[in-house]
Amino acid sequence: MVRVITQETYDEVVNENMEQFSMTPKEAIEDAVKQFEAQGVDLSNIIKDLILNDDSELIVSSLNQINNAIEDQNYENVHHTLDKLRNELDKDIARRIYAGKKGAYNTLIKLMKACLNNATIIKSALKAITSLMNGNPDLLNDEGIALQIQILDRYPDISTLQLLLRWIRECCIKHELNRQGIFNADIFNKLKKILIRDDTSGPELRDACAVIRALVLDDDIRHEYGKAHEHASVIAKGALNVLTGLLPRYKKDKGVVGDLMITLAALIVRNEFCQEVEDAGGLKFVIDVMIDHPDSEKLNWQALKLLKALAGNDDVKSHIITSGCGPLIVSAISRMRESECVVTAGLACISALTLRCPSNAGVFYDCGAPLVIVEAMKAYPKSVTLLKQAAWAVRNMSVRNKAECSEFITHGIEDVLTSALKLHGSKVESDVKAALRDLGLKVELKERWTGKGVSMNN
């Protein structure tokens, strides 16, 4: 269990080091940090150098100035104060937590509600509150969500809209209840209006897609069951055709195209959604992207993520292979072998496309996939995620293709899998052993449960 302390406790130890042991401020800080880390204390929420430059006073004084401005209704210099506050909040999470405890969230919400007609202050306040909630999303409440919707309805200009969308996205990351609250405030229909506007700019579109992806995350370990799938289903039903239709419209903007592809990949969580994207021309567009941009690491990674998602439908899976994606995938892995994210996404693609499909596996054998997979595992022996995807790909290509799987053995897959098992143990055990078993190689399988030999009474 992680141990935490308050800022006051930490400051007391630093002051004690200086007073009792005549340490310099720098020595006192170093000693205090060593003491707490040795005790297993998490110091990520602590401002360690507070005694050297008292930023807490700057944060508190900034908040006092903002509160006084609200009380006096004099906002002449507020945007400068907001900029100073944001610079402090951007330094580290400890300052953001400290500011939150000092009422920064309520102050900024109060300011925005009082200045809804002042675009300059709204923009500065949105930047400050986004910085405040970066990695610190627990502060959001119903009042904040209502304000988000109010600003979304009131400000159509691109710059304000982008700042608002970035704040909304920050609130959704690693916070399930925030996602549900924002989604229940009818945020999707507001976002859809941005997507379907004829004059929507690329930057607006990218920020809207970022919010959509944040709404379908499932990254809050405090909640065992989230609503990522439900959110994705609702958004997919209302926006898949819109997002797919935007691909050709922005085909010359690599940033927008990439965001659209990765957003589609996050939304197609059901069989029929995969088919809908293909019917709308999504598969053909992805293939064109991989052909037209062979050297773009990010675009190829995003295209591979979408291909894997589309493979969730068996009919689309067959079309992906018959459309010539097999050689494209293997080529991308081989060509960008120095990019771990591209290699991992490519291996995940091979795994998905060959699952319960020996004919697809045969295509990958013809493309030289075994050598590429083995070389990828050798290149990234410490990446558990990559090794798992590779093991799944090996297994899916081998289980129903016994004649061809000897190609893996020829390239030395046994040593690579055995090394991965020794290095990572239980993290990859089931995956590696399954691959060894389906390759027909020696493997020691554990019997998870055995009876005690006691006869049962009827």
XYZ file of C-alpha atoms in Angstrom:
458
model
C 0.000 0.000 0.000
C 1.332 3.450 -0.956
C 2.003 5.789 1.970
C 1.357 9.527 1.615
C 2.062 12.570 3.774
C 0.859 16.167 3.827
C 2.824 19.174 2.632
C 2.951 20.405 6.233
C 4.587 17.180 7.475
C 7.217 17.365 4.755
C 7.935 21.048 5.484
C 8.343 20.283 9.199
C 11.040 17.698 8.468
C 12.898 20.090 6.144
C 12.794 22.880 8.753
C 13.915 20.446 11.440
C 16.930 19.471 9.324
C 17.887 23.119 8.966
C 17.360 24.119 12.601
C 18.688 21.067 14.461
C 21.375 19.866 12.065
C 22.459 23.214 10.568
C 21.863 22.007 7.026
C 21.562 24.353 4.059
C 18.079 24.460 2.485
C 19.280 22.301 -0.411
C 20.843 19.704 1.938
C 17.727 19.708 4.138
C 15.520 18.975 1.110
C 17.763 16.168 -0.166
C 17.876 14.540 3.270
C 14.091 14.796 3.757
C 13.426 13.248 0.348
C 15.811 10.356 1.122
C 14.156 9.784 4.519
C 10.639 9.593 3.138
C 11.543 7.525 0.078
C 13.341 5.025 2.334
C 10.064 4.684 4.261
C 8.128 4.033 1.031
C 6.328 7.382 1.069
C 4.954 8.696 -2.248
C 6.143 12.307 -2.623
C 4.461 13.022 -5.965
C 1.933 15.299 -4.239
C 4.597 17.271 -2.365
C 6.244 20.537 -3.443
C 9.799 19.559 -2.552
C 11.544 22.899 -3.127
C 8.960 25.082 -1.388
C 11.514 26.477 1.054
C 13.818 27.617 -1.770
C 11.150 29.579 -3.632
C 7.894 29.944 -1.788
C 5.540 29.230 -4.680
C 2.722 28.543 -2.233
C 2.580 32.273 -1.468
C 2.379 33.064 -5.181
C -0.473 30.571 -5.660
C -2.396 31.852 -2.624
C -1.841 35.513 -3.506
C -3.017 34.893 -7.088
C -6.202 33.241 -5.820
C -6.766 36.133 -3.379
C -6.376 38.654 -6.197
C -8.921 36.764 -8.321
C -11.387 36.551 -5.423
C -10.992 40.281 -4.735
C -11.593 41.044 -8.412
C -14.815 39.018 -8.346
C -15.959 40.783 -5.184
C -15.141 44.259 -6.554
C -16.280 43.353 -10.092
C -13.033 44.842 -11.382
C -11.448 42.432 -13.849
C -8.902 44.742 -15.461
C -5.759 42.746 -14.571
C -7.307 39.337 -13.908
C -6.022 37.699 -17.094
C -2.431 38.563 -16.087
C -3.021 36.997 -12.658
C -4.484 33.906 -14.332
C -1.401 33.581 -16.532
C 0.896 33.739 -13.469
C -1.227 31.137 -11.690
C -1.167 28.829 -14.717
C 2.628 29.033 -14.962
C 2.868 27.811 -11.349
C 0.312 25.031 -11.875
C 2.181 23.777 -14.936
C 5.331 23.108 -12.880
C 4.195 19.850 -11.225
C 1.275 17.862 -9.808
C 2.192 18.846 -6.243
C 1.446 22.529 -6.942
C -1.837 21.584 -8.586
C -2.920 19.539 -5.569
C -1.869 22.352 -3.231
C -3.844 24.906 -5.266
C -6.864 22.606 -5.266
C -6.750 22.445 -1.459
C -6.624 26.234 -1.362
C -9.894 26.509 -3.319
C -8.498 27.217 -6.798
C -11.231 25.208 -8.546
C -14.134 27.034 -6.891
C -12.433 30.382 -7.487
C -11.978 29.737 -11.211
C -15.534 28.433 -11.617
C -16.891 31.500 -9.824
C -14.787 33.773 -12.046
C -15.990 32.175 -15.294
C -19.618 32.332 -14.218
C -19.193 36.030 -13.388
C -17.429 36.804 -16.683
C -19.353 34.736 -19.228
C -19.479 37.727 -21.578
C -15.740 38.459 -21.329
C -13.990 36.237 -23.897
C -10.468 37.261 -22.799
C -11.010 36.225 -19.184
C -12.877 33.051 -20.193
C -9.923 31.947 -22.340
C -7.356 32.658 -19.618
C -9.521 30.941 -16.998
C -10.001 27.885 -19.218
C -6.225 27.565 -19.618
C -5.738 27.882 -15.851
C -8.424 25.362 -14.889
C -7.116 22.871 -17.486
C -3.651 23.166 -15.928
C -5.165 22.803 -12.441
C -6.970 19.566 -13.377
C -4.105 17.984 -15.312
C -3.715 14.686 -13.449
C -6.067 16.070 -10.793
C -9.603 15.467 -12.156
C -11.329 14.809 -8.810
C -12.125 18.514 -8.469
C -14.894 18.521 -11.106
C -18.468 18.762 -9.817
C -21.959 19.202 -11.277
C -21.540 22.988 -11.287
C -18.418 22.634 -13.438
C -20.146 20.300 -15.903
C -23.080 22.688 -16.248
C -20.617 25.520 -16.908
C -18.851 23.483 -19.592
C -22.130 23.005 -21.461
C -23.016 26.673 -21.011
C -19.708 27.847 -22.519
C -20.028 25.284 -25.321
C -23.395 26.772 -26.268
C -22.296 30.396 -25.879
C -18.878 30.534 -27.589
C -18.722 29.362 -31.225
C -15.248 30.811 -31.921
C -12.484 28.290 -32.605
C -9.952 29.383 -29.978
C -12.399 29.339 -27.024
C -13.969 26.103 -28.223
C -10.577 24.374 -28.394
C -9.638 25.495 -24.882
C -12.987 24.273 -23.539
C -12.661 20.886 -25.255
C -9.173 20.450 -23.777
C -10.548 21.126 -20.293
C -13.372 18.610 -20.826
C -10.873 15.996 -22.037
C -8.651 16.538 -18.993
C -11.649 15.959 -16.719
C -12.368 12.586 -18.371
C -8.906 11.039 -18.085
C -8.714 8.423 -15.294
C -12.059 9.486 -13.813
C -15.085 7.305 -14.554
C -17.666 9.397 -12.681
C -16.591 12.568 -14.503
C -16.985 10.767 -17.833
C -20.462 9.612 -16.916
C -21.487 13.052 -15.642
C -20.211 14.812 -18.778
C -21.744 12.196 -21.081
C -25.108 12.440 -19.300
C -25.037 16.225 -19.863
C -25.666 15.500 -23.566
C -22.106 16.323 -24.569
C -22.212 13.995 -27.564
C -24.913 15.944 -29.397
C -22.898 19.137 -28.819
C -19.792 17.437 -30.254
C -21.753 16.088 -33.218
C -22.751 19.619 -34.177
C -19.031 20.415 -34.445
C -18.415 17.328 -36.587
C -21.196 18.034 -39.080
C -20.537 21.764 -39.548
C -19.359 22.635 -43.053
C -16.862 25.192 -41.757
C -15.330 23.084 -38.964
C -11.565 23.592 -38.908
C -9.008 20.812 -38.568
C -7.897 21.880 -35.056
C -11.516 21.943 -33.817
C -12.110 18.502 -35.269
C -9.009 17.073 -33.601
C -10.000 18.417 -30.177
C -13.568 17.108 -30.589
C -12.184 13.669 -31.485
C -9.913 13.802 -28.428
C -12.958 14.350 -26.189
C -14.822 11.462 -27.878
C -11.877 9.130 -27.229
C -11.665 10.307 -23.618
C -15.371 9.537 -23.095
C -14.818 5.883 -24.061
C -11.743 5.281 -21.894
C -11.774 2.609 -19.207
C -8.752 3.706 -17.180
C -10.086 4.449 -13.684
C -8.849 1.653 -11.393
C -11.135 2.898 -8.622
C -14.179 1.608 -10.532
C -14.357 -2.066 -11.451
C -17.154 -1.555 -13.977
C -17.299 1.513 -16.188
C -19.559 2.583 -19.038
C -16.925 2.800 -21.776
C -18.746 0.256 -23.963
C -22.119 1.948 -23.521
C -20.650 5.353 -24.347
C -18.848 3.963 -27.400
C -22.038 2.293 -28.661
C -24.119 5.466 -28.363
C -21.473 7.614 -30.053
C -20.858 5.025 -32.782
C -24.538 4.832 -33.673
C -24.688 8.598 -34.093
C -21.287 9.423 -35.551
C -19.594 6.528 -37.388
C -20.892 7.569 -40.781
C -20.007 11.208 -40.054
C -16.426 10.401 -38.975
C -15.836 8.034 -41.887
C -17.248 10.621 -44.296
C -14.769 13.191 -42.981
C -11.746 11.041 -43.932
C -11.678 11.956 -47.661
C -12.561 15.578 -46.876
C -9.397 16.009 -44.765
C -7.162 13.554 -46.623
C -4.436 16.174 -47.112
C -4.239 16.935 -43.376
C -2.263 14.079 -41.824
C -3.023 15.194 -38.256
C -6.797 15.181 -38.761
C -6.767 11.903 -40.716
C -4.776 10.226 -37.958
C -7.126 11.463 -35.238
C -10.178 10.326 -37.203
C -8.724 6.833 -37.668
C -7.787 6.394 -34.017
C -11.213 7.703 -32.960
C -12.974 5.219 -35.234
C -10.799 2.442 -33.760
C -11.969 3.411 -30.263
C -15.658 3.389 -31.271
C -16.114 0.185 -33.306
C -16.776 -2.039 -30.314
C -19.479 -4.146 -31.987
C -19.662 -6.413 -35.002
C -22.046 -4.242 -36.988
C -19.958 -1.103 -36.405
C -16.981 -2.701 -38.178
C -19.190 -3.479 -41.156
C -20.612 0.047 -41.182
C -17.142 1.618 -41.364
C -16.124 -0.699 -44.200
C -19.353 -0.024 -46.115
C -18.665 3.709 -45.799
C -15.254 3.281 -47.436
C -13.171 3.200 -44.259
C -11.106 0.121 -45.187
C -10.181 1.452 -48.610
C -9.140 4.760 -47.083
C -6.884 3.056 -44.506
C -5.156 1.094 -47.269
C -4.632 4.299 -49.252
C -3.119 5.979 -46.175
C -0.611 3.152 -45.669
C 0.342 3.235 -49.357
C 0.519 7.029 -49.661
C 2.416 7.622 -46.387
C 4.891 4.737 -46.042
C 7.329 6.790 -43.931
C 4.884 8.350 -41.455
C 5.308 6.455 -38.191
C 2.278 7.996 -36.495
C -0.106 7.545 -39.439
C 0.913 3.912 -39.901
C 0.441 3.246 -36.191
C -3.038 4.818 -36.315
C -3.930 2.900 -39.491
C -2.827 -0.399 -37.921
C -4.927 0.311 -34.802
C -7.989 0.842 -37.005
C -7.296 -2.311 -39.037
C -7.127 -4.368 -35.839
C -10.438 -2.913 -34.654
C -12.084 -3.633 -38.037
C -10.936 -7.260 -37.757
C -13.551 -7.724 -35.039
C -16.003 -8.606 -37.822
C -15.238 -11.911 -39.610
C -16.462 -10.697 -43.007
C -14.443 -7.492 -42.770
C -11.469 -9.547 -41.586
C -11.573 -11.541 -44.828
C -11.918 -8.358 -46.897
C -8.892 -6.829 -45.155
C -6.741 -9.730 -46.362
C -8.256 -9.990 -49.850
C -7.716 -6.233 -50.236
C -3.964 -6.786 -49.935
C -3.365 -5.626 -46.353
C -1.213 -8.628 -45.406
C 1.931 -7.447 -47.259
C 1.273 -3.846 -46.144
C 1.200 -4.851 -42.471
C 4.338 -7.001 -42.659
C 6.111 -4.275 -44.630
C 5.169 -1.624 -42.062
C 6.549 -3.728 -39.184
C 9.764 -4.448 -41.075
C 10.209 -0.900 -42.370
C 9.568 0.757 -38.995
C 11.236 -1.828 -36.784
C 12.750 0.956 -34.682
C 9.287 2.144 -33.596
C 8.007 -0.036 -30.771
C 4.452 1.322 -31.051
C 4.212 0.541 -34.799
C 5.699 -2.946 -34.327
C 3.311 -3.700 -31.445
C 0.287 -2.447 -33.422
C 1.376 -4.508 -36.448
C 1.741 -7.682 -34.390
C -1.683 -7.050 -32.833
C -3.074 -6.760 -36.378
C -1.573 -10.089 -37.412
C -2.915 -11.714 -34.253
C -6.449 -10.382 -34.837
C -6.517 -11.191 -38.548
C -5.286 -14.790 -38.098
C -7.545 -15.668 -35.158
C -9.579 -18.752 -36.155
C -8.674 -18.086 -39.802
C -6.042 -20.458 -41.254
C -6.405 -19.045 -44.779
C -5.417 -15.583 -43.488
C -2.499 -17.165 -41.636
C -1.387 -18.707 -44.915
C -1.246 -15.269 -46.501
C 1.018 -14.018 -43.709
C 3.307 -17.037 -44.135
C 3.583 -16.120 -47.827
C 4.451 -12.525 -46.843
C 7.380 -13.590 -44.668
C 5.681 -12.753 -41.381
C 7.438 -15.482 -39.293
C 10.882 -13.921 -39.715
C 9.529 -10.420 -39.069
C 7.772 -11.586 -35.875
C 10.861 -13.373 -34.541
C 13.083 -10.376 -35.328
C 10.629 -8.057 -33.558
C 10.732 -10.210 -30.412
C 14.530 -10.204 -30.494
C 14.605 -6.418 -30.909
C 12.295 -5.716 -27.935
C 12.970 -8.428 -25.320
C 11.874 -6.149 -22.438
C 8.489 -5.087 -23.840
C 5.856 -7.319 -22.227
C 3.038 -5.937 -24.388
C 4.943 -6.533 -27.628
C 5.990 -10.047 -26.581
C 2.390 -10.936 -25.725
C 1.103 -9.707 -29.083
C 3.873 -11.635 -30.841
C 3.069 -14.819 -28.896
C -0.610 -14.509 -29.821
C 0.298 -13.973 -33.471
C 2.554 -17.052 -33.412
C -0.159 -19.114 -31.780
C -2.934 -18.019 -34.153
C -0.736 -18.634 -37.196
C 0.327 -22.081 -35.937
C -2.686 -23.723 -34.343
C -4.404 -24.642 -37.643
C -1.379 -24.450 -39.944
C 0.842 -27.280 -38.709
C 2.643 -27.720 -42.025
C 3.760 -24.092 -42.265
C 4.557 -23.462 -38.592
C 7.962 -25.119 -38.939
C 9.019 -21.820 -40.516
C 8.889 -20.208 -37.064
C 11.080 -22.979 -35.655
C 13.591 -22.514 -38.476
C 13.967 -18.859 -37.505
C 14.667 -19.724 -33.847
C 11.317 -18.944 -32.220
C 11.856 -21.526 -29.455
C 14.870 -19.747 -27.980
C 13.142 -16.378 -28.220
C 9.993 -17.610 -26.445
C 12.007 -19.422 -23.774
C 14.076 -16.287 -23.117
C 10.906 -14.191 -22.791
C 9.520 -16.700 -20.272
C 12.715 -16.619 -18.191
C 12.870 -12.805 -18.229
C 9.211 -11.970 -17.530
C 7.851 -15.093 -15.823
C 4.158 -15.020 -14.955
C 3.547 -11.827 -16.974
C 3.882 -13.752 -20.246
C 3.710 -17.355 -19.053
C 0.294 -18.375 -20.381
C 0.828 -16.652 -23.738
C 4.328 -18.028 -24.354
C 3.433 -21.557 -23.276
C 0.361 -21.555 -25.526
C 2.564 -20.534 -28.469
C 5.144 -23.258 -27.677
C 2.379 -25.846 -27.371
C 0.751 -24.962 -30.677
C 4.141 -24.993 -32.403
C 4.569 -28.580 -31.180
C 7.584 -27.668 -29.051
C 8.454 -28.898 -25.581
C 6.600 -27.054 -22.850
C 5.854 -27.731 -19.192
C 2.185 -27.045 -18.551
C 0.851 -26.643 -15.019
C -2.192 -28.632 -13.948
C -4.250 -25.903 -12.332
C -6.619 -28.208 -10.467
C -6.617 -31.899 -9.665
C -9.147 -33.962 -7.804
C -8.236 -35.688 -4.550
C -9.436 -39.094 -5.650
C -12.393 -39.109 -3.244
C -15.511 -40.757 -4.555
C -18.696 -38.694 -4.547
C -21.822 -39.840 -2.770
C -24.984 -39.750 -4.810
